[in-house]
CSV table of C-alpha atoms and ligand atoms in Angstrom, one decimal:
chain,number,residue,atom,x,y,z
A,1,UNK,CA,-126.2,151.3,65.5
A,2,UNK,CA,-127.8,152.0,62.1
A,3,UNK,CA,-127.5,155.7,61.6
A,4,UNK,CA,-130.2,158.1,59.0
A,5,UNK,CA,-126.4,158.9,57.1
A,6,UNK,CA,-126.1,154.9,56.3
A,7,UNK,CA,-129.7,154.3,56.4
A,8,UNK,CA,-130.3,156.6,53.2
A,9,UNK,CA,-127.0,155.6,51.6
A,10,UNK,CA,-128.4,151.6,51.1
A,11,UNK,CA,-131.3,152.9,50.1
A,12,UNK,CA,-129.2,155.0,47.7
A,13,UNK,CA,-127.2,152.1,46.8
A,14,UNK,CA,-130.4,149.9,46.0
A,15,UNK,CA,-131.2,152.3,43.5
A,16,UNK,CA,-128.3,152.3,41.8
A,17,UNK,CA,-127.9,149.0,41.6
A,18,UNK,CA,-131.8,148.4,41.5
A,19,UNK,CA,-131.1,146.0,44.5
A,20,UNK,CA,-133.9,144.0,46.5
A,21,UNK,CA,-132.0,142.8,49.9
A,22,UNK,CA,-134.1,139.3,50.7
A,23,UNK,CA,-133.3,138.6,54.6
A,24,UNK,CA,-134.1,135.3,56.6
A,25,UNK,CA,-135.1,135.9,59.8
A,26,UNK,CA,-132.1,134.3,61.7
A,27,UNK,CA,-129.5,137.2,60.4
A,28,UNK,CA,-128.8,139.7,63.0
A,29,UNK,CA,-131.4,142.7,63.7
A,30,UNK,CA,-129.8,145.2,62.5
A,31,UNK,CA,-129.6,143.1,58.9
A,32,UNK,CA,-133.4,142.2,59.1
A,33,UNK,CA,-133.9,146.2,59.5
A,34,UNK,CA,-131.8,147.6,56.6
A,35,UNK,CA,-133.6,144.4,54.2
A,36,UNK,CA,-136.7,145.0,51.5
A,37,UNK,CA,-138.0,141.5,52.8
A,38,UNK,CA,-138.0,139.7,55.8
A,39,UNK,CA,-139.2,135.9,55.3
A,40,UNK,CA,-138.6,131.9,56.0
A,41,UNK,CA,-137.3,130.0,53.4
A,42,UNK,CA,-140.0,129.2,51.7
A,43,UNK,CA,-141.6,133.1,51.4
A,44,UNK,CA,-138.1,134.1,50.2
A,45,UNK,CA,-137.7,131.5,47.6
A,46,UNK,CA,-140.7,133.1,46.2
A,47,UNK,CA,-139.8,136.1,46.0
A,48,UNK,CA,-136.5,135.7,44.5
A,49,UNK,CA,-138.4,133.7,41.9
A,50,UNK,CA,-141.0,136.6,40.9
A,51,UNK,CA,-139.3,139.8,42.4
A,52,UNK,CA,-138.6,142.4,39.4
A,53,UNK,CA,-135.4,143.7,40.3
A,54,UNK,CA,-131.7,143.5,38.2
A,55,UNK,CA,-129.8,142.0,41.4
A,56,UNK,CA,-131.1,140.5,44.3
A,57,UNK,CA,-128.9,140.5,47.7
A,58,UNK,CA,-129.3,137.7,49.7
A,59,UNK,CA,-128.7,137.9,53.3
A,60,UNK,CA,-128.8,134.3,54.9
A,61,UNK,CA,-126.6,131.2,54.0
A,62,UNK,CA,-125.4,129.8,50.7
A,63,UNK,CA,-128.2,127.3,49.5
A,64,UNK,CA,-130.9,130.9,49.9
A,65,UNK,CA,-128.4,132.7,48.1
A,66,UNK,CA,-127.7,129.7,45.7
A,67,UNK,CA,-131.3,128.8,45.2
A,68,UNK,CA,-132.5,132.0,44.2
A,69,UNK,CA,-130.0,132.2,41.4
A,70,UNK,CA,-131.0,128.5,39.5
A,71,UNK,CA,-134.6,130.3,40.1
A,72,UNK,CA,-133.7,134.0,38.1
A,73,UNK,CA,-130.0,132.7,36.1
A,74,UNK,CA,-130.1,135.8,34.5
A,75,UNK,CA,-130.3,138.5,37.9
A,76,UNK,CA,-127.1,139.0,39.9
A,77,UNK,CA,-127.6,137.4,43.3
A,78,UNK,CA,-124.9,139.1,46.0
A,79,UNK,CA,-124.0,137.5,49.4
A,80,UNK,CA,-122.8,139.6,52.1
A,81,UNK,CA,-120.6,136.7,52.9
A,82,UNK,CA,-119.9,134.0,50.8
A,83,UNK,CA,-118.6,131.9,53.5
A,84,UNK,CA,-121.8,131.6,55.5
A,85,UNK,CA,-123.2,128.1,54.5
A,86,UNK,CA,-125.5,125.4,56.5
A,87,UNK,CA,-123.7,122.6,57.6
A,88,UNK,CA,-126.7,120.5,56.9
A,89,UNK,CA,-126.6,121.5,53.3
A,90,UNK,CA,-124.1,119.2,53.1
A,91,UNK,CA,-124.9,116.0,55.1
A,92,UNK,CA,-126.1,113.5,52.5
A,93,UNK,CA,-124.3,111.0,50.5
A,94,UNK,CA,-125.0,110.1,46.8
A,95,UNK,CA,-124.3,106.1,48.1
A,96,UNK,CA,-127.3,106.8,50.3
A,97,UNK,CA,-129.8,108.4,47.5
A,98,UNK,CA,-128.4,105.5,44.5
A,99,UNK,CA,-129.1,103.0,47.0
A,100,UNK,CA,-132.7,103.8,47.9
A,101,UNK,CA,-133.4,104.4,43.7
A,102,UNK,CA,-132.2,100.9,43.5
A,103,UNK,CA,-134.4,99.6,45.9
A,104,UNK,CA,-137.6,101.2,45.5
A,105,UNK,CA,-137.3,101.6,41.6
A,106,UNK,CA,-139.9,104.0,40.3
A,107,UNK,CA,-141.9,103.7,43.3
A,108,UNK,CA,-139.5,106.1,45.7
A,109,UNK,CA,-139.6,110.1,45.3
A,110,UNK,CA,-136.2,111.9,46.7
A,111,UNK,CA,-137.3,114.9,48.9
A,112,UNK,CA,-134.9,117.0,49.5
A,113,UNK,CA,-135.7,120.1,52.2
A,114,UNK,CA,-134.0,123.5,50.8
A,115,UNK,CA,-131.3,123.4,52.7
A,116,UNK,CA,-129.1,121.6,50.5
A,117,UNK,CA,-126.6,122.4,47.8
A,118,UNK,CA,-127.3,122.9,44.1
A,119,UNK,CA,-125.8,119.2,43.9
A,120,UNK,CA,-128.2,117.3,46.5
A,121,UNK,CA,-131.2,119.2,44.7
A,122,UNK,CA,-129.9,117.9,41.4
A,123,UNK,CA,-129.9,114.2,42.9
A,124,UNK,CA,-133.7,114.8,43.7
A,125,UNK,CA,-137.2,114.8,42.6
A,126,UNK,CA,-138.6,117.5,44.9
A,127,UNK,CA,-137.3,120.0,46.9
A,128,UNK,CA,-139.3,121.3,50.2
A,129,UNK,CA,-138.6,123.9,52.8
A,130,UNK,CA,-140.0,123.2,56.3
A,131,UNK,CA,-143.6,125.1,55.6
A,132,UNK,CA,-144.3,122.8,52.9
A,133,UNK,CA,-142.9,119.9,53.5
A,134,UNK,CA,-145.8,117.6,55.1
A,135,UNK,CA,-148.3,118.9,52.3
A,136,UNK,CA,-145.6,117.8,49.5
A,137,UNK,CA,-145.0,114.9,50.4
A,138,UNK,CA,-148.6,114.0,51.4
A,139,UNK,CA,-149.0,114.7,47.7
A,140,UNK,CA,-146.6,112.7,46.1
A,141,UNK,CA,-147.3,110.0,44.4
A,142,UNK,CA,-144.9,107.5,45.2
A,143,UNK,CA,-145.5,105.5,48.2
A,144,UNK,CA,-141.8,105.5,49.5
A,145,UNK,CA,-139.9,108.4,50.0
A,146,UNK,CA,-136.3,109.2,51.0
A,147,UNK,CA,-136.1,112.9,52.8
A,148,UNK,CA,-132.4,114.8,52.8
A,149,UNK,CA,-130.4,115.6,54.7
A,150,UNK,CA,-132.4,116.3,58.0
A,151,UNK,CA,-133.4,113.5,60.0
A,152,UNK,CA,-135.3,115.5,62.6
A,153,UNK,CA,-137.4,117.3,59.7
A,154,UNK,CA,-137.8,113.5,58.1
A,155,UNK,CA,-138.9,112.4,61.0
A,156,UNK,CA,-141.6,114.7,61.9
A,157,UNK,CA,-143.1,114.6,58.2
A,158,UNK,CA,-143.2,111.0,58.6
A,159,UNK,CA,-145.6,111.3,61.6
A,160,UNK,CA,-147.9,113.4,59.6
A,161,UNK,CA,-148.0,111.3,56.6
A,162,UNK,CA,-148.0,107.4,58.4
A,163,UNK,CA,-149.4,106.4,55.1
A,164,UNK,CA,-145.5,106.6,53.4
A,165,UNK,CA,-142.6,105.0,53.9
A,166,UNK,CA,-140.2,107.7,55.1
A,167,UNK,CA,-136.6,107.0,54.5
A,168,UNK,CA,-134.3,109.0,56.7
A,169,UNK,CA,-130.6,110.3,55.9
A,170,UNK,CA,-129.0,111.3,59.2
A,171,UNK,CA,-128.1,115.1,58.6
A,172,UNK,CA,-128.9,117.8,61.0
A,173,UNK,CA,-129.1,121.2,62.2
A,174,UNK,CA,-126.5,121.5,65.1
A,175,UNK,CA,-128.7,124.5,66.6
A,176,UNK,CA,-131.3,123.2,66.7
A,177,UNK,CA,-130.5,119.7,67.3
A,178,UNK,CA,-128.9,121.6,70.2
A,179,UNK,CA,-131.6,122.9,72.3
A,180,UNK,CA,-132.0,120.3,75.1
A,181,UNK,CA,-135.4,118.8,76.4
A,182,UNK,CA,-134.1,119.3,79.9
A,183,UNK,CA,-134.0,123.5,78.8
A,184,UNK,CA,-137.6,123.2,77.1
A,185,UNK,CA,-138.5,121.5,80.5
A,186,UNK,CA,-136.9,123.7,83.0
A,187,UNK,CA,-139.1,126.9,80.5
A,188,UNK,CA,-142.5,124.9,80.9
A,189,UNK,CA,-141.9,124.4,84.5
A,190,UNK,CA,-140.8,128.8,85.2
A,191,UNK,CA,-143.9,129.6,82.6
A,192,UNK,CA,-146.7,126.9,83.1
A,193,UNK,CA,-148.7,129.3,80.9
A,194,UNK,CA,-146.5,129.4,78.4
A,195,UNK,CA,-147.3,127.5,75.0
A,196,UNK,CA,-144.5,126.0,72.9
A,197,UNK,CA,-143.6,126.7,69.5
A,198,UNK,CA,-141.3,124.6,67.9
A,199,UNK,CA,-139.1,124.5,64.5
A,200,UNK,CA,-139.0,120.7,63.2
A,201,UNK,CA,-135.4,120.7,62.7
A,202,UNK,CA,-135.6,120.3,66.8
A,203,UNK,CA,-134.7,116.3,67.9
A,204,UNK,CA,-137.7,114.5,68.9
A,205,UNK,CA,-137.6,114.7,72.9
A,206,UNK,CA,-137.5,118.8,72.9
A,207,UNK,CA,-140.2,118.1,69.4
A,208,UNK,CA,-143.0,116.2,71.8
A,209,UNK,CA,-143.0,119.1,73.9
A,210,UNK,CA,-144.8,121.8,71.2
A,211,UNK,CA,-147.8,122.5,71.0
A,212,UNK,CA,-147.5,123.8,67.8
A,213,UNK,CA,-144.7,122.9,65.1
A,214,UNK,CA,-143.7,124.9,62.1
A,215,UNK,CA,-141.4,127.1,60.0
A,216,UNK,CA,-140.3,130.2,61.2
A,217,UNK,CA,-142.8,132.3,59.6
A,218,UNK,CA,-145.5,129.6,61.2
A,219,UNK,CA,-144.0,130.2,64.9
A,220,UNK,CA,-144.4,133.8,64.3
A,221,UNK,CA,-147.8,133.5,62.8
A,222,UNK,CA,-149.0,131.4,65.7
A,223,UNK,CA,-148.0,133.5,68.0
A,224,UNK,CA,-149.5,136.2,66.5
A,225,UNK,CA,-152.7,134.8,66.2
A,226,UNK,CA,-152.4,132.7,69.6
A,227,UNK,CA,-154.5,133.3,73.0
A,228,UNK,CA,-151.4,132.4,75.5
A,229,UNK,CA,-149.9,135.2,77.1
A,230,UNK,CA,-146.0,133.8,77.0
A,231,UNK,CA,-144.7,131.6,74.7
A,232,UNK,CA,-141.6,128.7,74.9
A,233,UNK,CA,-139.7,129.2,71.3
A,234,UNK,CA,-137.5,126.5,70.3
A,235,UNK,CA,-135.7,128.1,67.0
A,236,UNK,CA,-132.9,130.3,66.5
A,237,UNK,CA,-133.3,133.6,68.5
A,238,UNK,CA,-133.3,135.6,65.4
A,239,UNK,CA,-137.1,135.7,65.2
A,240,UNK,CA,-137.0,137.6,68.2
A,241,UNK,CA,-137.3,141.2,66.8
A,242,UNK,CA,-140.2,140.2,64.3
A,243,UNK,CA,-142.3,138.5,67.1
A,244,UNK,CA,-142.0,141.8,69.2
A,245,UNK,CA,-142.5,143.8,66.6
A,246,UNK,CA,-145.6,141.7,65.0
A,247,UNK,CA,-147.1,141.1,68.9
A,248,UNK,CA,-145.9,144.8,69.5
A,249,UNK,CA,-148.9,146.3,72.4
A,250,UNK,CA,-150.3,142.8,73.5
A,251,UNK,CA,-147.9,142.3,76.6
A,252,UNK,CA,-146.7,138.8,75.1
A,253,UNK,CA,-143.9,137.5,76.3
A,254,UNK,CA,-141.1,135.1,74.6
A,255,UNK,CA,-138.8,132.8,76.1
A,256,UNK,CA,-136.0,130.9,74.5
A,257,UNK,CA,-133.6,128.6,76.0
A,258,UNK,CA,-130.9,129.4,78.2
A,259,UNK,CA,-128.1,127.8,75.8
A,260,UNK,CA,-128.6,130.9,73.7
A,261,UNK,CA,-129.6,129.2,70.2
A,262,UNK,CA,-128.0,131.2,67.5
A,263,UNK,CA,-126.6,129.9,64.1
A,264,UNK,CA,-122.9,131.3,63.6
A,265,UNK,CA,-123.3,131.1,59.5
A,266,UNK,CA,-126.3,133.7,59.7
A,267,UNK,CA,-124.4,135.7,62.2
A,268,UNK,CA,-121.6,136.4,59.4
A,269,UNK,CA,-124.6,138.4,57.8
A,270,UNK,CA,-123.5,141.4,59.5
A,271,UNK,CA,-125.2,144.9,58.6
A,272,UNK,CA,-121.6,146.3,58.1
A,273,UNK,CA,-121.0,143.2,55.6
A,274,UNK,CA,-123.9,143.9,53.7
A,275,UNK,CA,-123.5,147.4,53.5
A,276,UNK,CA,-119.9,146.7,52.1
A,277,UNK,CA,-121.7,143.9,49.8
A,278,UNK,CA,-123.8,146.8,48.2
A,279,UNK,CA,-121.3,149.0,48.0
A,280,UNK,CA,-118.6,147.1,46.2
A,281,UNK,CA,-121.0,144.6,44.5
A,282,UNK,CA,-118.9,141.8,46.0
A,283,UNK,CA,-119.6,138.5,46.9
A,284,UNK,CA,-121.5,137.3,43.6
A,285,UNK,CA,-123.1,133.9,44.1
A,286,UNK,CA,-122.6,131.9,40.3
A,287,UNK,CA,-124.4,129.0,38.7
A,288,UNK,CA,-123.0,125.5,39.2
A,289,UNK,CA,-122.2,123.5,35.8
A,290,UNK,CA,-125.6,123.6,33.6
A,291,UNK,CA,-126.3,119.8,34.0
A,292,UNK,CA,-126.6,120.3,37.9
A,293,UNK,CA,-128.1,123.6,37.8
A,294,UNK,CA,-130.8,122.4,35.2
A,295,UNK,CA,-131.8,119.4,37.8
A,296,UNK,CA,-131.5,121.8,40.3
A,297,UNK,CA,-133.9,124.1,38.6
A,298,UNK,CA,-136.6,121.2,38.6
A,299,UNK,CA,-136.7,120.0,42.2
A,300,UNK,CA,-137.4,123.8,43.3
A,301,UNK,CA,-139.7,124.3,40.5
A,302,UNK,CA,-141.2,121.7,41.3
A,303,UNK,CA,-141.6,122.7,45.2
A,304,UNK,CA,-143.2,126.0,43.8
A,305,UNK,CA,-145.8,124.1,41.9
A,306,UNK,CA,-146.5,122.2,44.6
A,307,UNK,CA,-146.3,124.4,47.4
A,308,UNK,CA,-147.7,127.3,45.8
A,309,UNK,CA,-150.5,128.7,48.4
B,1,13P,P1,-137.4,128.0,57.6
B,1,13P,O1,-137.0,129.3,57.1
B,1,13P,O2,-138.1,127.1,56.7
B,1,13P,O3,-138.1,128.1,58.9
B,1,13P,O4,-136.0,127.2,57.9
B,1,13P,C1,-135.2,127.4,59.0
B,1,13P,C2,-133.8,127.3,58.7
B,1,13P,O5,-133.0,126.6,59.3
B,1,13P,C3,-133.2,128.1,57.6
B,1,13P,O6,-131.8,127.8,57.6
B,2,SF4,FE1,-128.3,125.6,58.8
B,2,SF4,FE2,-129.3,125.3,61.2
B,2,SF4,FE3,-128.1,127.6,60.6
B,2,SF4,FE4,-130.5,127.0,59.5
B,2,SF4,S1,-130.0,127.4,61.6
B,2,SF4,S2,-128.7,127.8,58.4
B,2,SF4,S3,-130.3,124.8,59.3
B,2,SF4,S4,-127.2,125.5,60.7
């Protein structure tokens, strides 16, 4: 329970420190509450590239906090918890991005979605989030393109863009490669009413369920905006609060599958964590060496041109 004593002590401490606490919507409520900004990936990268403020506390996983430090080097970026990192970040081999540069030549762009580490963006041409990446890569110029790590986000841009040649790495988000078509099903069949809104890191038998697919600021947004009364949501459960509170008076309901998808590395972003985080200034998030960070730098620069909106 947040008490008005803690409540006006962050703020407090935000002062001091002149501290903007960026939250994804997967961290625990009580996180998303006591945060400046609420956003997807994409919104918060943004922000951490344009926001004003001396440090900048990132609640959500490593690459978020990572990525928002190659984007303002000079700011000190704070986790709450340094040990909460995507296991997808991880799932791509340089073998596997050498291999498709020798093949394709000039003619192959490397897309890598943001979650990644510094390193993977440094390998790449482009970096993406999962509202931007079908419009990126439908802009690219090359004609082949190899997408890291997610095979399931890959996969789904490929079938908005047939006119490339999508190359896909086999890395994964275990949530929400998780949530099972037979769950989806069992939902549609209690709530025939219901529409489905689906995150693309989802596999492809609980994806051809959705009626609509999208980021988890688009799920909320479509729900917001949609006609149904109930609504099937196939992402991490975190989004809860925000779709009650945005759909707050219309008697909407949201249902999520029974295996209760929540992602353990945004769980460690605890409201007691960060409030220790902005008390002690701990848990500083540093540059990697300056030739990957300057690499780095470029692919989500790049994004921001490109997905600038
Ligand atoms: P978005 O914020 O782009 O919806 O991505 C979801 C995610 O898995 C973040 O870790
Ligand atoms: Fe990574 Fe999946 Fe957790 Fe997002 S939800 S941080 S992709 S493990």
């Amino acid at each position: 329970m947040l008490t008005e004593e803690l409540r006006a002590e962050v703020a407090r401490l935000k002062r001091e420190r002149d501290a903007v606490v960026l939250a994804h919507y997967y961290v625990p409520p009580e996180t998303q509450e006591l945060a400046d900004h609420v956003g997807d990936s994409f919104a918060l990268a943004r922000l951490a590239a344009t926001l004003p403020n001396r440090t900048l506390v990132f609640a959500g996983v490593r690459f978020m906090a990572e990525s928002a430090k190659l984007l303002s080097p000079e700011k000190t970026v704070l986790m709450p918890d340094v040990t909460a990192d995507c296991p997808m970040a991880h799932m791509v081999r340089r073998e596997t991005v050498d291999a498709a540069r020798r093949q394709y030549g000039d003619d192959v762009a490397v897309v890598c979605y943001v979650n990644s580490t510094a390193e993977v963006k440094s390998w790449s041409d482009v970096c993406v989030t999962s509202s931007n990446a079908v419009r990126i890569v439908r802009a690219l110029p090359q004609r082949n393109v190899l997408f890291v790590p997610d095979r399931h986000l890959g996969r789904y841009v490929a079938s908005q863009v047939p006119e490339k040649n999508v190359i896909l790495n086999d890395g994964f988000c275990p949530i929400h490669q998780a949530i099972s078509a037979a769950e989806v099903e069992a939902l549609m069949a209690q709530h025939p009413d219901a529409a489905v809104l689906a995150h693309p890191e989802c596999g492809p038998e609980a994806l051809a369920h959705a009626d609509v697919v999208g980021s988890t600021a688009e799920i909320i947004a479509a729900a917001e905006a949609g006609s149904a009364s109930a609504y099937v949501i196939l992402t991490v459960d975190g989004v809860r609060g925000e779709l009650e509170r945005r759909c707050a008076g219309s008697g909407k309901r949201f249902y999520f599958p029974a295996t209760r998808p929540s992602c353990p590395d945004m769980d460690r972003i605890t409201s007691e964590r960060l409030v220790a985080c902005l008390r002690e200034g701990t848990g500083e998030v540093g540059l990697p060496p300056e030739d990957v960070a300057a690499a780095a730098r470029a692919t989500l620069d790049r994004m921001l041109e490109l997905g600038a909106r």
